[in-house]
């Protein structure tokens, strides 16, 4: 039960926030900066990739390659779902570039998480 709250609750809350941000109407009066928008998308999904890897492999110190693959696939499926759902909201428009950037962010977040914690595990073993 503790594992669910400690590792999966943040995934659920963050995913819910992404769903809300993806489907809520855009605030009026915001400037359109394509590059900045894509950077936000990339960063948001990189954080999601990190959370998914963390939730899937807490015992292995986040050094589980299978968790990285699953998180990457999950990111692309989640992104595809968000883009499809956006087509049902008149104030939102699905975008293939958004989907690619979002999916790449999820995969990158999962990969970085895996590598950072693998490195930390190696340096911790050297000190002991």
PDB file of C-alpha atoms in Angstrom:
ATOM      1  CA  UNK A   1       0.000   0.000   0.000  1.00  0.00           C
ATOM      2  CA  UNK A   2       2.832   2.394   0.827  1.00  0.00           C
ATOM      3  CA  UNK A   3       4.443   1.761  -2.554  1.00  0.00           C
ATOM      4  CA  UNK A   4       1.255   2.786  -4.313  1.00  0.00           C
ATOM      5  CA  UNK A   5       1.069   6.095  -2.488  1.00  0.00           C
ATOM      6  CA  UNK A   6       4.775   6.773  -2.560  1.00  0.00           C
ATOM      7  CA  UNK A   7       5.467   5.932  -6.195  1.00  0.00           C
ATOM      8  CA  UNK A   8       2.237   5.659  -8.179  1.00  0.00           C
ATOM      9  CA  UNK A   9       0.218   8.496  -6.614  1.00  0.00           C
ATOM     10  CA  UNK A  10       2.616  11.129  -8.027  1.00  0.00           C
ATOM     11  CA  UNK A  11       2.289   9.473 -11.453  1.00  0.00           C
ATOM     12  CA  UNK A  12      -1.514   9.647 -11.259  1.00  0.00           C
ATOM     13  CA  UNK A  13      -1.589  13.243 -10.011  1.00  0.00           C
ATOM     14  CA  UNK A  14       0.950  14.451 -12.575  1.00  0.00           C
ATOM     15  CA  UNK A  15      -0.774  12.577 -15.412  1.00  0.00           C
ATOM     16  CA  UNK A  16      -4.066  14.160 -14.367  1.00  0.00           C
ATOM     17  CA  UNK A  17      -2.442  17.585 -14.477  1.00  0.00           C
ATOM     18  CA  UNK A  18      -1.143  16.870 -17.978  1.00  0.00           C
ATOM     19  CA  UNK A  19      -4.626  15.769 -19.084  1.00  0.00           C
ATOM     20  CA  UNK A  20      -6.136  18.957 -17.665  1.00  0.00           C
ATOM     21  CA  UNK A  21      -3.468  21.167 -19.268  1.00  0.00           C
ATOM     22  CA  UNK A  22      -3.853  19.362 -22.596  1.00  0.00           C
ATOM     23  CA  UNK A  23      -7.636  19.614 -22.761  1.00  0.00           C
ATOM     24  CA  UNK A  24      -8.448  22.896 -20.986  1.00  0.00           C
ATOM     25  CA  UNK A  25      -9.120  25.927 -23.180  1.00  0.00           C
ATOM     26  CA  UNK A  26      -6.053  28.048 -23.847  1.00  0.00           C
ATOM     27  CA  UNK A  27      -6.044  31.337 -21.921  1.00  0.00           C
ATOM     28  CA  UNK A  28      -6.588  34.299 -24.198  1.00  0.00           C
ATOM     29  CA  UNK A  29      -3.942  36.913 -24.717  1.00  0.00           C
ATOM     30  CA  UNK A  30      -0.916  34.648 -24.393  1.00  0.00           C
ATOM     31  CA  UNK A  31       1.793  35.248 -26.988  1.00  0.00           C
ATOM     32  CA  UNK A  32       2.552  32.360 -29.316  1.00  0.00           C
ATOM     33  CA  UNK A  33       6.206  31.393 -29.119  1.00  0.00           C
ATOM     34  CA  UNK A  34       6.655  28.116 -30.985  1.00  0.00           C
ATOM     35  CA  UNK A  35      10.099  27.266 -29.611  1.00  0.00           C
ATOM     36  CA  UNK A  36       9.188  28.037 -26.005  1.00  0.00           C
ATOM     37  CA  UNK A  37       5.929  26.092 -26.285  1.00  0.00           C
ATOM     38  CA  UNK A  38       7.764  23.002 -27.512  1.00  0.00           C
ATOM     39  CA  UNK A  39      10.346  23.318 -24.721  1.00  0.00           C
ATOM     40  CA  UNK A  40       7.531  23.347 -22.152  1.00  0.00           C
ATOM     41  CA  UNK A  41       5.991  20.278 -23.769  1.00  0.00           C
ATOM     42  CA  UNK A  42       9.321  18.460 -23.793  1.00  0.00           C
ATOM     43  CA  UNK A  43      10.049  19.298 -20.138  1.00  0.00           C
ATOM     44  CA  UNK A  44       6.569  18.337 -18.937  1.00  0.00           C
ATOM     45  CA  UNK A  45       6.750  14.913 -20.552  1.00  0.00           C
ATOM     46  CA  UNK A  46      10.374  14.393 -19.459  1.00  0.00           C
ATOM     47  CA  UNK A  47       9.156  14.796 -15.877  1.00  0.00           C
ATOM     48  CA  UNK A  48       6.421  12.276 -16.605  1.00  0.00           C
ATOM     49  CA  UNK A  49       8.988   9.796 -17.974  1.00  0.00           C
ATOM     50  CA  UNK A  50      11.018  10.229 -14.797  1.00  0.00           C
ATOM     51  CA  UNK A  51       7.990   9.577 -12.599  1.00  0.00           C
ATOM     52  CA  UNK A  52       7.025   6.453 -14.529  1.00  0.00           C
ATOM     53  CA  UNK A  53      10.518   4.936 -14.325  1.00  0.00           C
ATOM     54  CA  UNK A  54      10.690   5.805 -10.629  1.00  0.00           C
ATOM     55  CA  UNK A  55       7.336   4.120  -9.970  1.00  0.00           C
ATOM     56  CA  UNK A  56       8.182   0.977 -11.943  1.00  0.00           C
ATOM     57  CA  UNK A  57      11.549   0.176 -10.418  1.00  0.00           C
ATOM     58  CA  UNK A  58      12.063   1.672  -6.948  1.00  0.00           C
ATOM     59  CA  UNK A  59      13.877  -1.422  -5.611  1.00  0.00           C
ATOM     60  CA  UNK A  60      16.523  -1.510  -8.351  1.00  0.00           C
ATOM     61  CA  UNK A  61      17.518   2.088  -7.773  1.00  0.00           C
ATOM     62  CA  UNK A  62      15.975   3.081 -11.112  1.00  0.00           C
ATOM     63  CA  UNK A  63      18.484   1.024 -13.124  1.00  0.00           C
ATOM     64  CA  UNK A  64      15.893  -1.148 -14.826  1.00  0.00           C
ATOM     65  CA  UNK A  65      16.140  -1.026 -18.657  1.00  0.00           C
ATOM     66  CA  UNK A  66      12.727  -2.685 -18.990  1.00  0.00           C
ATOM     67  CA  UNK A  67      11.185   0.194 -17.008  1.00  0.00           C
ATOM     68  CA  UNK A  68      12.762   2.676 -19.429  1.00  0.00           C
ATOM     69  CA  UNK A  69      11.272   0.873 -22.425  1.00  0.00           C
ATOM     70  CA  UNK A  70       7.847   0.625 -20.798  1.00  0.00           C
ATOM     71  CA  UNK A  71       7.966   4.303 -19.789  1.00  0.00           C
ATOM     72  CA  UNK A  72       8.931   5.294 -23.332  1.00  0.00           C
ATOM     73  CA  UNK A  73       6.105   3.293 -24.884  1.00  0.00           C
ATOM     74  CA  UNK A  74       3.678   4.588 -22.248  1.00  0.00           C
ATOM     75  CA  UNK A  75       4.741   8.156 -23.002  1.00  0.00           C
ATOM     76  CA  UNK A  76       4.027   7.760 -26.714  1.00  0.00           C
ATOM     77  CA  UNK A  77       0.673   6.070 -26.046  1.00  0.00           C
ATOM     78  CA  UNK A  78      -0.302   8.787 -23.563  1.00  0.00           C
ATOM     79  CA  UNK A  79       0.742  11.482 -26.041  1.00  0.00           C
ATOM     80  CA  UNK A  80      -1.264   9.853 -28.823  1.00  0.00           C
ATOM     81  CA  UNK A  81      -4.317   9.692 -26.560  1.00  0.00           C
ATOM     82  CA  UNK A  82      -3.974  13.387 -25.640  1.00  0.00           C
ATOM     83  CA  UNK A  83      -3.688  14.433 -29.283  1.00  0.00           C
ATOM     84  CA  UNK A  84      -6.729  12.346 -30.249  1.00  0.00           C
ATOM     85  CA  UNK A  85      -8.746  13.757 -27.335  1.00  0.00           C
ATOM     86  CA  UNK A  86      -7.781  17.301 -28.341  1.00  0.00           C
ATOM     87  CA  UNK A  87      -9.549  16.768 -31.651  1.00  0.00           C
ATOM     88  CA  UNK A  88     -12.854  16.563 -29.722  1.00  0.00           C
ATOM     89  CA  UNK A  89     -12.366  19.977 -28.072  1.00  0.00           C
ATOM     90  CA  UNK A  90     -13.079  22.911 -30.391  1.00  0.00           C
ATOM     91  CA  UNK A  91     -10.674  25.253 -28.601  1.00  0.00           C
ATOM     92  CA  UNK A  92      -7.780  22.760 -28.929  1.00  0.00           C
ATOM     93  CA  UNK A  93      -6.062  21.457 -32.032  1.00  0.00           C
ATOM     94  CA  UNK A  94      -4.053  18.251 -32.248  1.00  0.00           C
ATOM     95  CA  UNK A  95      -0.555  18.644 -33.644  1.00  0.00           C
ATOM     96  CA  UNK A  96       1.823  15.965 -34.898  1.00  0.00           C
ATOM     97  CA  UNK A  97       4.858  18.070 -33.928  1.00  0.00           C
ATOM     98  CA  UNK A  98       3.513  18.339 -30.374  1.00  0.00           C
ATOM     99  CA  UNK A  99       3.092  14.578 -30.288  1.00  0.00           C
ATOM    100  CA  UNK A 100       6.665  13.991 -31.434  1.00  0.00           C
ATOM    101  CA  UNK A 101       8.126  16.519 -28.986  1.00  0.00           C
ATOM    102  CA  UNK A 102       6.030  15.198 -26.098  1.00  0.00           C
ATOM    103  CA  UNK A 103       6.944  11.578 -26.801  1.00  0.00           C
ATOM    104  CA  UNK A 104      10.616  12.469 -27.155  1.00  0.00           C
ATOM    105  CA  UNK A 105      10.426  14.275 -23.820  1.00  0.00           C
ATOM    106  CA  UNK A 106       8.944  11.215 -22.108  1.00  0.00           C
ATOM    107  CA  UNK A 107      11.602   8.919 -23.534  1.00  0.00           C
ATOM    108  CA  UNK A 108      14.393  11.362 -22.703  1.00  0.00           C
ATOM    109  CA  UNK A 109      13.167  11.751 -19.129  1.00  0.00           C
ATOM    110  CA  UNK A 110      13.102   7.977 -18.715  1.00  0.00           C
ATOM    111  CA  UNK A 111      16.583   7.552 -20.221  1.00  0.00           C
ATOM    112  CA  UNK A 112      18.137  10.342 -18.177  1.00  0.00           C
ATOM    113  CA  UNK A 113      16.591   8.984 -15.003  1.00  0.00           C
ATOM    114  CA  UNK A 114      17.996   5.556 -15.725  1.00  0.00           C
ATOM    115  CA  UNK A 115      21.501   6.849 -16.482  1.00  0.00           C
ATOM    116  CA  UNK A 116      21.686   9.326 -13.582  1.00  0.00           C
ATOM    117  CA  UNK A 117      20.680   6.750 -11.021  1.00  0.00           C
ATOM    118  CA  UNK A 118      22.942   4.105 -12.538  1.00  0.00           C
ATOM    119  CA  UNK A 119      25.829   6.575 -12.208  1.00  0.00           C
ATOM    120  CA  UNK A 120      24.849   7.431  -8.648  1.00  0.00           C
ATOM    121  CA  UNK A 121      24.747   3.735  -7.762  1.00  0.00           C
ATOM    122  CA  UNK A 122      28.242   3.229  -9.162  1.00  0.00           C
ATOM    123  CA  UNK A 123      29.713   6.202  -7.301  1.00  0.00           C
ATOM    124  CA  UNK A 124      28.014   5.093  -4.063  1.00  0.00           C
ATOM    125  CA  UNK A 125      29.582   1.618  -4.392  1.00  0.00           C
ATOM    126  CA  UNK A 126      33.055   3.158  -4.915  1.00  0.00           C
ATOM    127  CA  UNK A 127      32.814   5.114  -1.659  1.00  0.00           C
ATOM    128  CA  UNK A 128      31.920   2.041   0.399  1.00  0.00           C
TER     129      UNK A 128
END
